[in-house]
GROMACS .gro file of C-alpha atoms in nm:
model
  313
    1UNK     CA    1  -3.034  -1.162   0.429
    2UNK     CA    2  -2.850  -1.329   0.707
    3UNK     CA    3  -2.503  -1.190   0.777
    4UNK     CA    4  -2.217  -1.407   0.681
    5UNK     CA    5  -1.848  -1.411   0.791
    6UNK     CA    6  -1.507  -1.514   0.666
    7UNK     CA    7  -1.172  -1.558   0.843
    8UNK     CA    8  -0.865  -1.507   0.635
    9UNK     CA    9  -0.502  -1.570   0.738
   10UNK     CA   10  -0.193  -1.625   0.540
   11UNK     CA   11  -0.377  -1.765   0.236
   12UNK     CA   12  -0.608  -1.978   0.434
   13UNK     CA   13  -0.983  -1.870   0.438
   14UNK     CA   14  -1.280  -2.016   0.608
   15UNK     CA   15  -1.639  -1.902   0.509
   16UNK     CA   16  -1.904  -1.907   0.777
   17UNK     CA   17  -2.261  -1.935   0.632
   18UNK     CA   18  -2.557  -2.183   0.629
   19UNK     CA   19  -2.443  -2.288   0.281
   20UNK     CA   20  -2.105  -2.412   0.410
   21UNK     CA   21  -1.988  -2.669   0.667
   22UNK     CA   22  -1.890  -2.393   0.910
   23UNK     CA   23  -2.178  -2.217   1.100
   24UNK     CA   24  -2.153  -1.940   1.355
   25UNK     CA   25  -2.395  -1.966   1.630
   26UNK     CA   26  -2.285  -1.669   1.842
   27UNK     CA   27  -2.022  -1.373   1.828
   28UNK     CA   28  -1.964  -1.191   2.157
   29UNK     CA   29  -1.791  -0.849   2.131
   30UNK     CA   30  -1.876  -0.746   1.764
   31UNK     CA   31  -2.115  -0.460   1.869
   32UNK     CA   32  -2.023  -0.161   2.075
   33UNK     CA   33  -1.696  -0.038   2.216
   34UNK     CA   34  -1.557   0.054   2.563
   35UNK     CA   35  -1.425   0.411   2.615
   36UNK     CA   36  -1.149   0.465   2.858
   37UNK     CA   37  -1.179   0.809   3.029
   38UNK     CA   38  -0.879   0.929   3.246
   39UNK     CA   39  -0.961   1.178   3.512
   40UNK     CA   40  -0.771   1.334   3.811
   41UNK     CA   41  -0.903   1.475   4.130
   42UNK     CA   42  -0.715   1.683   4.396
   43UNK     CA   43  -0.779   1.688   4.751
   44UNK     CA   44  -1.075   1.921   4.848
   45UNK     CA   45  -1.195   1.964   4.481
   46UNK     CA   46  -1.547   1.915   4.358
   47UNK     CA   47  -1.572   1.688   4.063
   48UNK     CA   48  -1.278   1.569   3.846
   49UNK     CA   49  -1.058   1.705   3.571
   50UNK     CA   50  -1.076   1.518   3.242
   51UNK     CA   51  -0.725   1.430   3.118
   52UNK     CA   52  -0.773   1.201   2.819
   53UNK     CA   53  -1.008   0.952   2.650
   54UNK     CA   54  -0.938   0.645   2.437
   55UNK     CA   55  -1.109   0.367   2.272
   56UNK     CA   56  -1.026   0.017   2.378
   57UNK     CA   57  -0.922  -0.261   2.146
   58UNK     CA   58  -1.181  -0.535   2.061
   59UNK     CA   59  -1.203  -0.903   2.132
   60UNK     CA   60  -1.456  -1.121   1.958
   61UNK     CA   61  -1.536  -1.472   2.079
   62UNK     CA   62  -1.674  -1.675   1.800
   63UNK     CA   63  -1.881  -1.984   1.872
   64UNK     CA   64  -2.004  -2.213   1.600
   65UNK     CA   65  -2.028  -2.564   1.467
   66UNK     CA   66  -1.859  -2.776   1.204
   67UNK     CA   67  -2.100  -2.995   1.025
   68UNK     CA   68  -2.020  -3.302   0.825
   69UNK     CA   69  -1.649  -3.415   0.811
   70UNK     CA   70  -1.551  -3.280   1.146
   71UNK     CA   71  -1.182  -3.372   1.141
   72UNK     CA   72  -1.130  -3.219   0.785
   73UNK     CA   73  -1.323  -2.914   0.906
   74UNK     CA   74  -1.117  -2.890   1.235
   75UNK     CA   75  -0.792  -2.915   1.031
   76UNK     CA   76  -0.898  -2.634   0.790
   77UNK     CA   77  -0.994  -2.409   1.089
   78UNK     CA   78  -0.672  -2.474   1.272
   79UNK     CA   79  -0.477  -2.371   0.959
   80UNK     CA   80  -0.661  -2.039   0.962
   81UNK     CA   81  -0.689  -1.965   1.328
   82UNK     CA   82  -0.327  -1.959   1.449
   83UNK     CA   83  -0.129  -1.744   1.677
   84UNK     CA   84   0.135  -1.485   1.579
   85UNK     CA   85  -0.006  -1.433   1.228
   86UNK     CA   86  -0.200  -1.134   1.107
   87UNK     CA   87  -0.558  -1.214   1.005
   88UNK     CA   88  -0.870  -1.048   0.868
   89UNK     CA   89  -1.227  -1.118   0.989
   90UNK     CA   90  -1.475  -1.021   0.716
   91UNK     CA   91  -1.859  -0.957   0.776
   92UNK     CA   92  -2.118  -0.920   0.503
   93UNK     CA   93  -2.411  -0.748   0.665
   94UNK     CA   94  -2.783  -0.787   0.588
   95UNK     CA   95  -2.773  -0.510   0.303
   96UNK     CA   96  -2.477  -0.685   0.128
   97UNK     CA   97  -2.201  -0.435   0.254
   98UNK     CA   98  -1.875  -0.604   0.321
   99UNK     CA   99  -1.687  -0.498   0.637
  100UNK     CA  100  -1.355  -0.610   0.798
  101UNK     CA  101  -1.139  -0.607   1.111
  102UNK     CA  102  -0.774  -0.664   1.104
  103UNK     CA  103  -0.601  -0.849   1.399
  104UNK     CA  104  -0.489  -1.177   1.512
  105UNK     CA  105  -0.603  -1.490   1.693
  106UNK     CA  106  -0.607  -1.433   2.081
  107UNK     CA  107  -0.688  -1.804   2.138
  108UNK     CA  108  -0.645  -2.110   1.931
  109UNK     CA  109  -0.933  -2.333   1.837
  110UNK     CA  110  -1.134  -2.511   2.103
  111UNK     CA  111  -1.345  -2.797   1.978
  112UNK     CA  112  -1.565  -3.077   2.115
  113UNK     CA  113  -1.710  -3.347   1.885
  114UNK     CA  114  -2.071  -3.467   1.912
  115UNK     CA  115  -2.281  -3.688   1.692
  116UNK     CA  116  -2.624  -3.568   1.804
  117UNK     CA  117  -2.890  -3.320   1.686
  118UNK     CA  118  -2.894  -3.174   2.038
  119UNK     CA  119  -2.550  -3.013   1.957
  120UNK     CA  120  -2.725  -2.758   1.730
  121UNK     CA  121  -2.813  -2.430   1.898
  122UNK     CA  122  -3.184  -2.433   1.900
  123UNK     CA  123  -3.227  -2.042   1.890
  124UNK     CA  124  -2.983  -2.027   1.583
  125UNK     CA  125  -3.182  -2.300   1.399
  126UNK     CA  126  -3.511  -2.103   1.438
  127UNK     CA  127  -3.347  -1.811   1.244
  128UNK     CA  128  -3.226  -2.036   0.944
  129UNK     CA  129  -3.502  -2.218   0.753
  130UNK     CA  130  -3.214  -2.398   0.565
  131UNK     CA  131  -3.086  -2.544   0.906
  132UNK     CA  132  -3.445  -2.653   1.002
  133UNK     CA  133  -3.485  -2.851   0.688
  134UNK     CA  134  -3.149  -3.040   0.765
  135UNK     CA  135  -3.243  -3.115   1.133
  136UNK     CA  136  -3.392  -3.451   1.023
  137UNK     CA  137  -3.050  -3.551   0.893
  138UNK     CA  138  -2.847  -3.425   1.191
  139UNK     CA  139  -2.855  -3.782   1.340
  140UNK     CA  140  -2.641  -3.894   1.055
  141UNK     CA  141  -2.406  -3.582   1.060
  142UNK     CA  142  -2.087  -3.516   1.242
  143UNK     CA  143  -2.138  -3.208   1.460
  144UNK     CA  144  -1.827  -3.043   1.628
  145UNK     CA  145  -1.884  -2.722   1.834
  146UNK     CA  146  -1.584  -2.485   1.816
  147UNK     CA  147  -1.475  -2.160   1.974
  148UNK     CA  148  -1.184  -1.910   1.923
  149UNK     CA  149  -1.118  -1.556   2.008
  150UNK     CA  150  -1.006  -1.281   1.769
  151UNK     CA  151  -0.828  -0.960   1.871
  152UNK     CA  152  -0.855  -0.643   1.685
  153UNK     CA  153  -0.606  -0.361   1.793
  154UNK     CA  154  -0.785  -0.109   1.569
  155UNK     CA  155  -1.153  -0.173   1.691
  156UNK     CA  156  -1.355  -0.017   1.423
  157UNK     CA  157  -1.514  -0.210   1.146
  158UNK     CA  158  -1.399  -0.073   0.790
  159UNK     CA  159  -1.563  -0.128   0.461
  160UNK     CA  160  -1.374  -0.336   0.195
  161UNK     CA  161  -1.507  -0.088  -0.064
  162UNK     CA  162  -1.284   0.235  -0.085
  163UNK     CA  163  -1.399   0.582  -0.175
  164UNK     CA  164  -1.179   0.788  -0.404
  165UNK     CA  165  -1.169   1.167  -0.392
  166UNK     CA  166  -0.983   1.381  -0.646
  167UNK     CA  167  -0.783   1.669  -0.477
  168UNK     CA  168  -0.604   1.832  -0.773
  169UNK     CA  169  -0.480   1.782  -1.124
  170UNK     CA  170  -0.666   1.618  -1.411
  171UNK     CA  171  -0.968   1.403  -1.376
  172UNK     CA  172  -1.151   1.208  -1.641
  173UNK     CA  173  -1.478   1.354  -1.772
  174UNK     CA  174  -1.778   1.215  -1.956
  175UNK     CA  175  -1.677   1.075  -2.296
  176UNK     CA  176  -1.947   1.090  -2.558
  177UNK     CA  177  -2.032   0.775  -2.728
  178UNK     CA  178  -2.082   0.697  -3.028
  179UNK     CA  179  -1.791   0.938  -3.108
  180UNK     CA  180  -1.881   1.233  -3.317
  181UNK     CA  181  -1.653   1.488  -3.465
  182UNK     CA  182  -1.914   1.769  -3.439
  183UNK     CA  183  -1.909   2.017  -3.149
  184UNK     CA  184  -1.657   2.025  -2.860
  185UNK     CA  185  -1.591   1.800  -2.576
  186UNK     CA  186  -1.332   1.715  -2.328
  187UNK     CA  187  -1.163   1.386  -2.209
  188UNK     CA  188  -1.038   1.537  -1.889
  189UNK     CA  189  -1.063   1.853  -1.686
  190UNK     CA  190  -0.837   2.016  -1.431
  191UNK     CA  191  -0.968   2.075  -1.078
  192UNK     CA  192  -0.979   2.451  -1.016
  193UNK     CA  193  -1.030   2.474  -0.643
  194UNK     CA  194  -0.736   2.400  -0.410
  195UNK     CA  195  -0.976   2.294  -0.121
  196UNK     CA  196  -1.169   1.972  -0.126
  197UNK     CA  197  -1.427   1.835   0.126
  198UNK     CA  198  -1.343   1.476   0.191
  199UNK     CA  199  -1.644   1.329   0.370
  200UNK     CA  200  -1.619   1.043   0.613
  201UNK     CA  201  -1.975   0.884   0.641
  202UNK     CA  202  -1.870   0.665   0.948
  203UNK     CA  203  -1.857   0.726   1.312
  204UNK     CA  204  -1.479   0.669   1.352
  205UNK     CA  205  -1.161   0.824   1.224
  206UNK     CA  206  -1.002   0.649   0.914
  207UNK     CA  207  -0.655   0.642   0.773
  208UNK     CA  208  -0.591   0.694   0.414
  209UNK     CA  209  -0.359   0.669   0.105
  210UNK     CA  210  -0.262   0.968  -0.099
  211UNK     CA  211  -0.186   0.893  -0.476
  212UNK     CA  212   0.029   1.132  -0.686
  213UNK     CA  213   0.058   1.101  -1.064
  214UNK     CA  214   0.279   1.353  -1.250
  215UNK     CA  215   0.168   1.452  -1.593
  216UNK     CA  216   0.441   1.718  -1.610
  217UNK     CA  217   0.694   1.876  -1.371
  218UNK     CA  218   0.571   1.959  -1.005
  219UNK     CA  219   0.773   2.072  -0.721
  220UNK     CA  220   0.708   1.973  -0.356
  221UNK     CA  221   0.348   1.869  -0.368
  222UNK     CA  222   0.165   1.923  -0.038
  223UNK     CA  223  -0.152   1.806   0.133
  224UNK     CA  224  -0.275   2.044   0.416
  225UNK     CA  225  -0.552   1.976   0.663
  226UNK     CA  226  -0.728   2.285   0.738
  227UNK     CA  227  -0.878   2.178   1.070
  228UNK     CA  228  -0.569   2.035   1.223
  229UNK     CA  229  -0.316   2.263   1.062
  230UNK     CA  230  -0.090   1.978   0.972
  231UNK     CA  231   0.041   1.868   0.633
  232UNK     CA  232   0.215   1.601   0.433
  233UNK     CA  233   0.479   1.712   0.189
  234UNK     CA  234   0.695   1.528  -0.052
  235UNK     CA  235   1.028   1.725  -0.103
  236UNK     CA  236   1.082   1.631  -0.468
  237UNK     CA  237   1.048   1.753  -0.813
  238UNK     CA  238   0.818   1.506  -0.986
  239UNK     CA  239   0.849   1.478  -1.366
  240UNK     CA  240   0.616   1.325  -1.631
  241UNK     CA  241   0.525   0.957  -1.564
  242UNK     CA  242   0.642   0.945  -1.199
  243UNK     CA  243   0.405   0.866  -0.922
  244UNK     CA  244   0.402   0.828  -0.543
  245UNK     CA  245   0.188   0.665  -0.277
  246UNK     CA  246   0.194   0.817   0.064
  247UNK     CA  247   0.022   0.613   0.339
  248UNK     CA  248  -0.115   0.708   0.680
  249UNK     CA  249  -0.225   0.349   0.740
  250UNK     CA  250  -0.084   0.191   1.057
  251UNK     CA  251   0.195  -0.063   0.970
  252UNK     CA  252   0.255   0.099   0.631
  253UNK     CA  253   0.313   0.474   0.713
  254UNK     CA  254   0.563   0.628   0.456
  255UNK     CA  255   0.600   0.684   0.081
  256UNK     CA  256   0.671   0.461  -0.209
  257UNK     CA  257   0.805   0.617  -0.531
  258UNK     CA  258   0.764   0.501  -0.871
  259UNK     CA  259   0.993   0.599  -1.153
  260UNK     CA  260   0.860   0.632  -1.523
  261UNK     CA  261   0.992   0.288  -1.597
  262UNK     CA  262   0.789   0.154  -1.309
  263UNK     CA  263   1.075   0.076  -1.067
  264UNK     CA  264   0.982   0.149  -0.710
  265UNK     CA  265   1.186   0.290  -0.413
  266UNK     CA  266   1.130   0.378  -0.061
  267UNK     CA  267   1.089   0.767  -0.042
  268UNK     CA  268   1.032   0.800   0.328
  269UNK     CA  269   1.348   1.012   0.361
  270UNK     CA  270   1.210   1.254   0.101
  271UNK     CA  271   0.906   1.346   0.305
  272UNK     CA  272   0.923   1.670   0.487
  273UNK     CA  273   1.037   1.617   0.844
  274UNK     CA  274   0.728   1.778   0.985
  275UNK     CA  275   0.494   1.570   0.770
  276UNK     CA  276   0.193   1.429   0.980
  277UNK     CA  277   0.176   1.055   0.900
  278UNK     CA  278  -0.087   1.005   1.151
  279UNK     CA  279  -0.325   1.235   0.977
  280UNK     CA  280  -0.679   1.079   0.954
  281UNK     CA  281  -1.015   1.170   0.818
  282UNK     CA  282  -1.240   1.247   1.101
  283UNK     CA  283  -1.619   1.162   1.084
  284UNK     CA  284  -1.811   1.409   0.874
  285UNK     CA  285  -1.635   1.689   0.654
  286UNK     CA  286  -1.268   1.713   0.613
  287UNK     CA  287  -1.136   2.014   0.438
  288UNK     CA  288  -0.821   1.927   0.265
  289UNK     CA  289  -0.597   2.165   0.059
  290UNK     CA  290  -0.362   2.032  -0.216
  291UNK     CA  291  -0.093   2.267  -0.323
  292UNK     CA  292   0.270   2.254  -0.456
  293UNK     CA  293   0.567   2.504  -0.478
  294UNK     CA  294   0.524   2.483  -0.861
  295UNK     CA  295   0.312   2.295  -1.106
  296UNK     CA  296   0.017   2.202  -0.881
  297UNK     CA  297  -0.203   2.128  -1.185
  298UNK     CA  298   0.060   1.891  -1.323
  299UNK     CA  299  -0.007   1.624  -1.062
  300UNK     CA  300  -0.323   1.428  -1.028
  301UNK     CA  301  -0.371   1.384  -0.646
  302UNK     CA  302  -0.632   1.130  -0.509
  303UNK     CA  303  -0.725   1.007  -0.167
  304UNK     CA  304  -0.843   0.656  -0.116
  305UNK     CA  305  -0.994   0.553   0.208
  306UNK     CA  306  -1.268   0.291   0.327
  307UNK     CA  307  -1.613   0.423   0.228
  308UNK     CA  308  -1.730   0.362   0.581
  309UNK     CA  309  -1.583   0.323   0.926
  310UNK     CA  310  -1.810   0.213   1.215
  311UNK     CA  311  -1.801   0.107   1.573
  312UNK     CA  312  -2.080  -0.155   1.505
  313UNK     CA  313  -2.225  -0.291   1.188
   0.00000   0.00000   0.00000
């Protein structure tokens, strides 16, 4: 399977694949990341002292071709690739897993129209039988090369699919079908252990959302990270039917609270002042503890995060 891409911005979406009028010939910068290492060295010392390390943001330069109605295709691309607007670049890899990068256009669209078969990248055409079959027709097709640059401040690819982990409260169990009145069975069960291993399969840290749903009264629910010794706590007594979403995702950090009637409110002020809203799931095991001052089992707590985060896909 050949990887395909899509660019989505403010309701406008362009799909890049051999089955559309938009073909990508090359993407520079989608693989690998630069790591910045800061060091200091004093006079007369041997070697250096490591101060800090950081991972750089990512720029991707996308080169491709518009096939067919070039002016219409150019207009469609221009609507999607525009400055000062948040965008998402999707990639579906060879195994069918869909990944994405969030960012914005760093350059607007550059184009050059040619009506010639020579405009098609020869190396790319060798990889795509569908394109080779079309080459006999290229002298009758409009072909417009294009280029734009996409900037991702958070440089790691994340999967569209999310993984859900239950931390506490009730979770559904196997329901026997067809239904029988004989024997005994359960439609839900309470999670006994207060500690849960949330595993991050990628090679990069990932933010997450914590979902709380009260089935009875619960006071001050709390999520504690055993490795970092930091926590997130909602200073509130939740009652039946109420719920909350606490996010550590950049750009939406905070808490949204939902009353029993479904109305929502900003509950940022009700988070404990020492709550770590920059808490992340590190690669590998993350032991998280869900507790409360009272009524821990009366709240169903789940974490949702990308099932994979990777520096290259």
